[in-house]
Short mmCIF file of C-alpha atoms in Angstrom, two decimals:
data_model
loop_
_atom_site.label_atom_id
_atom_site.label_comp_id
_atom_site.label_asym_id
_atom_site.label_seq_id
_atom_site.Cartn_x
_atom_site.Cartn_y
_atom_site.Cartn_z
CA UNK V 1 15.77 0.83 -6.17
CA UNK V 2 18.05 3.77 -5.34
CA UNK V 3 16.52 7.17 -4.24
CA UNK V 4 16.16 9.51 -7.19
CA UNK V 5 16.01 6.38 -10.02
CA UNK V 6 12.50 6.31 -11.88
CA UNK V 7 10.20 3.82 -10.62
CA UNK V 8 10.55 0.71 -12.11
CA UNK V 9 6.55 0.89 -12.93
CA UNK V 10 6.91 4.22 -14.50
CA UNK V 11 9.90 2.94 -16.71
CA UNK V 12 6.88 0.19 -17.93
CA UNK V 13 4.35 2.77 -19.16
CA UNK V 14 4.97 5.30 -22.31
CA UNK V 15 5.38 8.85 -21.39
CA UNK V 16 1.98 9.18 -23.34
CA UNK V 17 0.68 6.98 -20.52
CA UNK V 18 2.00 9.12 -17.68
CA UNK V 19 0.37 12.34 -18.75
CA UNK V 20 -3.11 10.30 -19.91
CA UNK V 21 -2.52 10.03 -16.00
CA UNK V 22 -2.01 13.27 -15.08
CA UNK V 23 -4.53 15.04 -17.49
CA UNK V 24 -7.28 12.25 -16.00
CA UNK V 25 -6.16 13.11 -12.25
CA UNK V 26 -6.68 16.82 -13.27
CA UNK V 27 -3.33 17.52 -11.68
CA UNK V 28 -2.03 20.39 -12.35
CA UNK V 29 2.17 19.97 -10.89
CA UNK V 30 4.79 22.26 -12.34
CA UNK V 31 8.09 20.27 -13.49
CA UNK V 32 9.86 20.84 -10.60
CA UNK V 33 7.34 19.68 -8.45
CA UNK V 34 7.05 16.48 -10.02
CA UNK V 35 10.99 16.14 -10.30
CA UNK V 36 11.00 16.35 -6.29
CA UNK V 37 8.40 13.87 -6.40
CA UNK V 38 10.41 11.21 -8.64
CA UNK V 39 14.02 12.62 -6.39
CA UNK V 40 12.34 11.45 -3.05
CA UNK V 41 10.46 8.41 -4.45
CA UNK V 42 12.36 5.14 -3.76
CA UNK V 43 10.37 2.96 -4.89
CA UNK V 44 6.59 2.29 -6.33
CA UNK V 45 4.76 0.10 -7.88
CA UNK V 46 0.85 0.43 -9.52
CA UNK V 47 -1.39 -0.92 -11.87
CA UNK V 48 -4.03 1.37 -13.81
CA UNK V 49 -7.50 0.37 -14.32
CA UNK V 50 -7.86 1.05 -17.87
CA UNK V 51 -11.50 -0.63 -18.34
CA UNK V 52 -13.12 1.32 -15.39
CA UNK V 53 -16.45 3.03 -16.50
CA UNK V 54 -16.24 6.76 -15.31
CA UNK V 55 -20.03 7.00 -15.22
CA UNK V 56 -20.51 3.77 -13.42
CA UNK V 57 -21.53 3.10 -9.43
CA UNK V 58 -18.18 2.43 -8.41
CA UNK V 59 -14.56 1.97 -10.25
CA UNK V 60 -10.92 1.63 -9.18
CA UNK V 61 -8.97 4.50 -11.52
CA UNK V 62 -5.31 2.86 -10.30
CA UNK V 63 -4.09 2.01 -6.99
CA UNK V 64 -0.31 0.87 -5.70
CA UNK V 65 1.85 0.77 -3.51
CA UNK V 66 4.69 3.69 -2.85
CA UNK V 67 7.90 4.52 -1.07
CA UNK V 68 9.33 7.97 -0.29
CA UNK V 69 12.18 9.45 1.69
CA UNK V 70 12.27 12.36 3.64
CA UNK V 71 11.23 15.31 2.18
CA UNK V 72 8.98 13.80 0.24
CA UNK V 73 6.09 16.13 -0.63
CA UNK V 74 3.17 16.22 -3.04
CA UNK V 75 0.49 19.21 -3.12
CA UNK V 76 -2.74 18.77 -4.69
CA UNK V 77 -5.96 20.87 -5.68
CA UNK V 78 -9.69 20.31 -7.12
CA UNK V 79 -8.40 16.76 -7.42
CA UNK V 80 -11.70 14.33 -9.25
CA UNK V 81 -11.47 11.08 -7.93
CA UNK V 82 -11.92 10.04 -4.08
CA UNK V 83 -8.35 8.39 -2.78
CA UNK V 84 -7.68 6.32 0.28
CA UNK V 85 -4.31 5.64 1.70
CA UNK V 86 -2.85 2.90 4.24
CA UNK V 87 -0.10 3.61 5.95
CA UNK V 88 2.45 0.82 6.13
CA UNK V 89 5.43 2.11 7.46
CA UNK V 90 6.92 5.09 8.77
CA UNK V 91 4.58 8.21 9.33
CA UNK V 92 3.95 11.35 7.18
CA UNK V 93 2.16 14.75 7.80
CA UNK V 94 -1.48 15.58 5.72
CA UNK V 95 -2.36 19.11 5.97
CA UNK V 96 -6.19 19.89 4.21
CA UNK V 97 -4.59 23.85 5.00
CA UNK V 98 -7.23 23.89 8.19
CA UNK V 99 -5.38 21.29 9.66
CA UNK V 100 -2.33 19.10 10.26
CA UNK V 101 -2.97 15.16 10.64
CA UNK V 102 0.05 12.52 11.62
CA UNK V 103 -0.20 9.02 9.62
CA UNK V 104 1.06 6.30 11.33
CA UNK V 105 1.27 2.21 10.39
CA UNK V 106 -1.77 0.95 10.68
CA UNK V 107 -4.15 4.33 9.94
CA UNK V 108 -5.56 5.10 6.90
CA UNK V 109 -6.61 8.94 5.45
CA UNK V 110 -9.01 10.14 2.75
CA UNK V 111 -10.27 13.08 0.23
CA UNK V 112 -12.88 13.49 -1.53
CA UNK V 113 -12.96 15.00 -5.19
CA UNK V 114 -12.07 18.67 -5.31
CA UNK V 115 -10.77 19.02 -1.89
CA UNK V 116 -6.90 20.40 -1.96
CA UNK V 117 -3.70 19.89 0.40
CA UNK V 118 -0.34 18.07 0.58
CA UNK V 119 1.54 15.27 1.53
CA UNK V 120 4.62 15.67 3.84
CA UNK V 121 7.32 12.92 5.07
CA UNK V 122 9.74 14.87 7.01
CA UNK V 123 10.64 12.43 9.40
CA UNK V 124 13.83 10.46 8.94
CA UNK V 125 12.47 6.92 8.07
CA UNK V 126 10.82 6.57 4.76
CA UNK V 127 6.75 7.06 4.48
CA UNK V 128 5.49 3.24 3.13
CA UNK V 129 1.70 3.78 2.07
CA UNK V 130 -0.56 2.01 -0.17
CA UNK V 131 -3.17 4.06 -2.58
CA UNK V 132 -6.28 3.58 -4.19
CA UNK V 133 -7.84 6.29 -6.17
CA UNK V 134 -11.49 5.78 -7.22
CA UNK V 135 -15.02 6.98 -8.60
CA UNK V 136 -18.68 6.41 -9.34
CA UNK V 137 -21.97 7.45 -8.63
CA UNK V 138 -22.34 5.56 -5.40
CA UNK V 139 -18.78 6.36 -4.55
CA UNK V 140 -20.35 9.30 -1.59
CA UNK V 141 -22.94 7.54 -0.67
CA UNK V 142 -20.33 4.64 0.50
CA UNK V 143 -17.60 7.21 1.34
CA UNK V 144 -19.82 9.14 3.69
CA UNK V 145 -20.08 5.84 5.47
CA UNK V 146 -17.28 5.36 6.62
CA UNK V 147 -14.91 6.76 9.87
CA UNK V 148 -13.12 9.12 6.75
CA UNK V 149 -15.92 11.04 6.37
CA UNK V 150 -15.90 12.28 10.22
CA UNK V 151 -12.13 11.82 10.73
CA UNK V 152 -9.66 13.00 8.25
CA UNK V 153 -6.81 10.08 9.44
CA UNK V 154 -8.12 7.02 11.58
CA UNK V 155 -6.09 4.15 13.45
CA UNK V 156 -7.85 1.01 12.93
CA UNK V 157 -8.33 -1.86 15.17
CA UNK V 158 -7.15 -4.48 12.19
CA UNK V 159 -5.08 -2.97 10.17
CA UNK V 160 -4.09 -6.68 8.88
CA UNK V 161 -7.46 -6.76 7.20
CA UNK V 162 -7.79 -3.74 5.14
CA UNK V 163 -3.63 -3.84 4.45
CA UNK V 164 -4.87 -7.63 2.53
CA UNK V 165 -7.93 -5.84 1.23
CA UNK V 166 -5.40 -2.61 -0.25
CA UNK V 167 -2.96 -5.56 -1.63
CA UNK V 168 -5.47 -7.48 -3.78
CA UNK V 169 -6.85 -4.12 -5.10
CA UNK V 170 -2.91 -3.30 -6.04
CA UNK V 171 -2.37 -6.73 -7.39
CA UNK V 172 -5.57 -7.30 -9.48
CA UNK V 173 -4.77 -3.29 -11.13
CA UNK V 174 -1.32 -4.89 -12.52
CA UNK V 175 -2.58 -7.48 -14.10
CA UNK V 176 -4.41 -6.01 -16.39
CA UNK V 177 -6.43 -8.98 -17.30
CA UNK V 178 -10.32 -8.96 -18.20
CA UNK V 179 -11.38 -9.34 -15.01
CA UNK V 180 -9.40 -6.68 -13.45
CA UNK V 181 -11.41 -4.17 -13.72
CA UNK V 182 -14.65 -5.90 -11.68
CA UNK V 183 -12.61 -8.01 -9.30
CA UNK V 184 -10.70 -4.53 -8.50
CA UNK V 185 -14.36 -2.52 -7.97
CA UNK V 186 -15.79 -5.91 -5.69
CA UNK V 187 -12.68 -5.40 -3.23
CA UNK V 188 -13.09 -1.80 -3.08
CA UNK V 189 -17.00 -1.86 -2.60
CA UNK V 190 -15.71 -4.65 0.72
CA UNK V 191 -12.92 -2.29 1.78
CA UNK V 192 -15.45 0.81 1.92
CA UNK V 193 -18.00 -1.30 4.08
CA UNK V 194 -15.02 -2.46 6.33
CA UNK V 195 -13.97 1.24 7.00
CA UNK V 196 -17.68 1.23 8.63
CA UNK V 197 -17.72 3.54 11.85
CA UNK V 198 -18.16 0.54 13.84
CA UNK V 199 -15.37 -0.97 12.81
CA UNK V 200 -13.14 1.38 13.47
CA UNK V 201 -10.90 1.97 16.86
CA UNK V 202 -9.98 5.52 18.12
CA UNK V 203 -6.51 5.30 18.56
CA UNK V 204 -6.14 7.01 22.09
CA UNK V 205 -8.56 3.77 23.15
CA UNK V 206 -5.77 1.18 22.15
CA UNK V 207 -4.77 -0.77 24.40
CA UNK V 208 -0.82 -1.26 25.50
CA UNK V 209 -0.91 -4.26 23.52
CA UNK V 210 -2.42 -3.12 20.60
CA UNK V 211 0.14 -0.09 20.49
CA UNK V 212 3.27 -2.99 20.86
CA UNK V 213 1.66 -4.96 18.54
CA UNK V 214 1.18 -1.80 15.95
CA UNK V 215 5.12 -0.95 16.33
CA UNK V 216 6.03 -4.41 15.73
CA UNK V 217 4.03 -4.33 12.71
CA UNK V 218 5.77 -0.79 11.52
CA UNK V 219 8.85 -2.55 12.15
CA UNK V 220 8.09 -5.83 9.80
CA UNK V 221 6.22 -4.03 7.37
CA UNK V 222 9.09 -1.78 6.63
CA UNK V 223 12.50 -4.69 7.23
CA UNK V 224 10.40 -7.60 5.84
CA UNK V 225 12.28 -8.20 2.93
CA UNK V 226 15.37 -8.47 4.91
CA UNK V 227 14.16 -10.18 8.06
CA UNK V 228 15.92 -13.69 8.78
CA UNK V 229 14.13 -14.39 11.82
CA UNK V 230 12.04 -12.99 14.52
CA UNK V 231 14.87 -12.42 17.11
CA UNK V 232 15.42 -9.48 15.22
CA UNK V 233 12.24 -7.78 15.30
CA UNK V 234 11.56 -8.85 18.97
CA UNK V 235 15.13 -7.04 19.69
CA UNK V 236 14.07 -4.19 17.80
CA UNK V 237 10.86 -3.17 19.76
CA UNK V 238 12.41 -4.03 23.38
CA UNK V 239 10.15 -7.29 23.33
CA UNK V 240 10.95 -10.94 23.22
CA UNK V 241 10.57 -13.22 21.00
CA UNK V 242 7.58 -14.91 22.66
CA UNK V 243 5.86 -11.97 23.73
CA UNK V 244 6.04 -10.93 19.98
CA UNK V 245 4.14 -14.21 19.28
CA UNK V 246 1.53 -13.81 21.85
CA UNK V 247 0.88 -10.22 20.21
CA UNK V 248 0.61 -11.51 16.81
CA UNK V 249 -1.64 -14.57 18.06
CA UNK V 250 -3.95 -12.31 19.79
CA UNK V 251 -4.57 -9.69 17.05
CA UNK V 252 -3.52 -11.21 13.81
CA UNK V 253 -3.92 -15.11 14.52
CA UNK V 254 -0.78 -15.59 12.61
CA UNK V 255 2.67 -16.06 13.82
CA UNK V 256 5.09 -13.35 12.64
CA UNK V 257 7.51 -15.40 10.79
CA UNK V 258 4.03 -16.48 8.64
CA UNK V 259 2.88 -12.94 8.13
CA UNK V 260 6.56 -12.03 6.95
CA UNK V 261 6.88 -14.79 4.69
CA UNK V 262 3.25 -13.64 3.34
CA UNK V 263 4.55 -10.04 2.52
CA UNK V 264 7.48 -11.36 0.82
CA UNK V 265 5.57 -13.81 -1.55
CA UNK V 266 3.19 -10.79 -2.26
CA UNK V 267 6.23 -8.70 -3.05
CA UNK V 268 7.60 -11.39 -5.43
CA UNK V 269 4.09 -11.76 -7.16
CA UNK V 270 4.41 -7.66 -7.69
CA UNK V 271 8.14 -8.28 -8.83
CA UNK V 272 7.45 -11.38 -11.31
CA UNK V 273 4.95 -9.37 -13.13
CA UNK V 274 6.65 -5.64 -13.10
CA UNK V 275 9.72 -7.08 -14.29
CA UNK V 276 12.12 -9.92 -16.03
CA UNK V 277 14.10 -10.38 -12.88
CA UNK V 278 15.49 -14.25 -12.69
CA UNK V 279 13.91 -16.12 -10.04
CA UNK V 280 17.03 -16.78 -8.11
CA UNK V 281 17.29 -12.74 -8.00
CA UNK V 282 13.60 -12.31 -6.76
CA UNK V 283 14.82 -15.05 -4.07
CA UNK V 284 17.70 -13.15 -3.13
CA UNK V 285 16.32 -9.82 -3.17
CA UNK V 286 13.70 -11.11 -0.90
CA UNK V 287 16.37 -13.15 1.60
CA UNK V 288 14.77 -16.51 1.15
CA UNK V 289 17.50 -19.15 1.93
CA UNK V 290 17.23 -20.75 -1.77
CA UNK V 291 15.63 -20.20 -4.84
CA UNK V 292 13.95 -23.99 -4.19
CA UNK V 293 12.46 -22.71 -0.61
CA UNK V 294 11.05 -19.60 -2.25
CA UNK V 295 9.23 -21.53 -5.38
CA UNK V 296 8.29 -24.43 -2.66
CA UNK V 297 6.44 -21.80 -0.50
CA UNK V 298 5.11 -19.52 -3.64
CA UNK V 299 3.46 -22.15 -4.84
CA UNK V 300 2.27 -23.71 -1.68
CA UNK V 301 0.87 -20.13 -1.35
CA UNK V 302 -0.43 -19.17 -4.98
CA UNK V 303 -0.66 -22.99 -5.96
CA UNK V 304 1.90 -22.76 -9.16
CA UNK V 305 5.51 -22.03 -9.19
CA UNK V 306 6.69 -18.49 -9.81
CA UNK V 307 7.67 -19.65 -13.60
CA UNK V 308 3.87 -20.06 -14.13
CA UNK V 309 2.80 -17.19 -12.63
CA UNK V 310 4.75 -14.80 -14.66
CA UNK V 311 3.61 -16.51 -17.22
CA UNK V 312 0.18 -16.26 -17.03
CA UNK V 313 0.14 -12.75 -15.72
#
């Protein structure tokens, strides 16, 4: 999507929709501050949990996944709901206005409702982050659990976990099925108890491994969709190619060329549902050799072909 265009997700919903949105976020953004949010977005995509019960334990309100370029910012106040973003790629700058916190790949940051501040990428590469925003009466109990509640932004020691845990919470959103709603809430109520303090690494403990590792993973996370082969990334982060498999081995227990091929099957599940894009283009726009490789290893993944799936989703 070029910088500037309107998400392809916001195209989707009504403009009745988008401020329903707004008005339930209680945000209050002047036009031009939500015209520099759509100028610097590249690209997004997010589901919104229409069934969630407000005065329930625990509910997903929407959740996705979002691009933005530099100069990229988004300022917030008395916000309602609780919100928890991964960082996937690139880095961006949260200031709470007592302090300034850097997110890197592989850290995650939090508010809680009411709390104000804003969202910076001013670094050249774009900011890649996932989002969930959420509520319910057990919603501090579980919050004040975690590593957020002590620690504004916090590295963790597998970000590969809670980045799967963030994707089927973005997935299920979309779908908008009956289940949604519930199978959306379940993943959140796991991804809270993962983000236990014990779970979580301080990042000036990492080890020199875990940092290479961590900027190989920036670097896949944010070329995966154009990545041919492994060379590339080893080249990339001054590695080679079977050092870059020994990292992945030792803190992912996947190869690299399987985790890339798994974000670019979840990207075409996102795509086949968002839009009526052919198959061969979702195979192209994703670099898969053919469109035959890409349905043989969606389905080997998701167990039908990519036809199906867009059709039952």
């Amino acid at each position: 999507m070029k910088q500037g265009k309107m998400p392809r997700i916001l195209k989707k919903k009504t403009e009745r929709d988008l401020e329903r949105l707004i008005a339930l976020a209680g945000q209050s953004l002047t036009a031009d501050q939500r015209q520099k949010i759509k100028q610097h977005t590249i690209d997004e995509t997010a589901g919104i949990c229409y069934r969630v019960n407000l005065d329930g334990n625990l509910g997903v309100i929407y959740a996705g996944v979002k691009k933005v370029s530099k100069g990229y910012q988004f300022q917030f106040a008395n916000y309602p709901f609780y919100r928890i973003v991964y960082t996937l790629g690139g880095s961006a700058i949260i200031d709470d206005y007592k302090q300034q916190y850097k997110c890197d790949t592989g850290s995650v940051y939090g508010f809680v409702p009411k709390e104000s501040g804003q969202i910076i990428n001013n670094s050249d590469a774009p900011w890649i982050h996932m989002y969930i925003h959420f509520t319910g009466r057990e919603a501090l109990n579980m919050y004040k659990k975690t590593i957020l509640n002590s620690s504004r932004v916090t590295m963790l020691s597998d970000p590969v976990a809670i980045q799967q845990i963030f994707e089927n919470i973005v997935s299920e959103s979309i779908k908008h099925n009956e289940n949604s709603q519930a199978i959306c809430d379940a993943y959140l109520q796991i991804l809270l108890l993962k983000l236990s303090s014990d779970y979580i690494q301080n990042p000036q403990h990492l080890s020199e491994s875990k940092t290479t590792y961590l900027h190989c993973l920036n670097y896949i996370n944010e070329h995966f969709s154009t990545l041919t082969n492994i060379g590339e990334v080893a080249e990339k982060c001054s590695i080679n190619r079977a050092h870059l498999c020994r990292l992945f081995r030792m803190h992912n227990n996947i190869s690299p060329m399987a985790y890339i091929l798994k974000l670019r099957l979840n990207k075409a599940a996102l795509i086949l549902i968002q839009t009526d894009y052919p198959i061969k283009h979702i195979s192209n726009m994703l670099s898969f050799k053919d469109p035959y490789y890409f349905s043989k290893a969606f389905k080997k993944i998701y167990g039908i072909s990519p036809a199906i799936y867009r059709k039952q989703h």
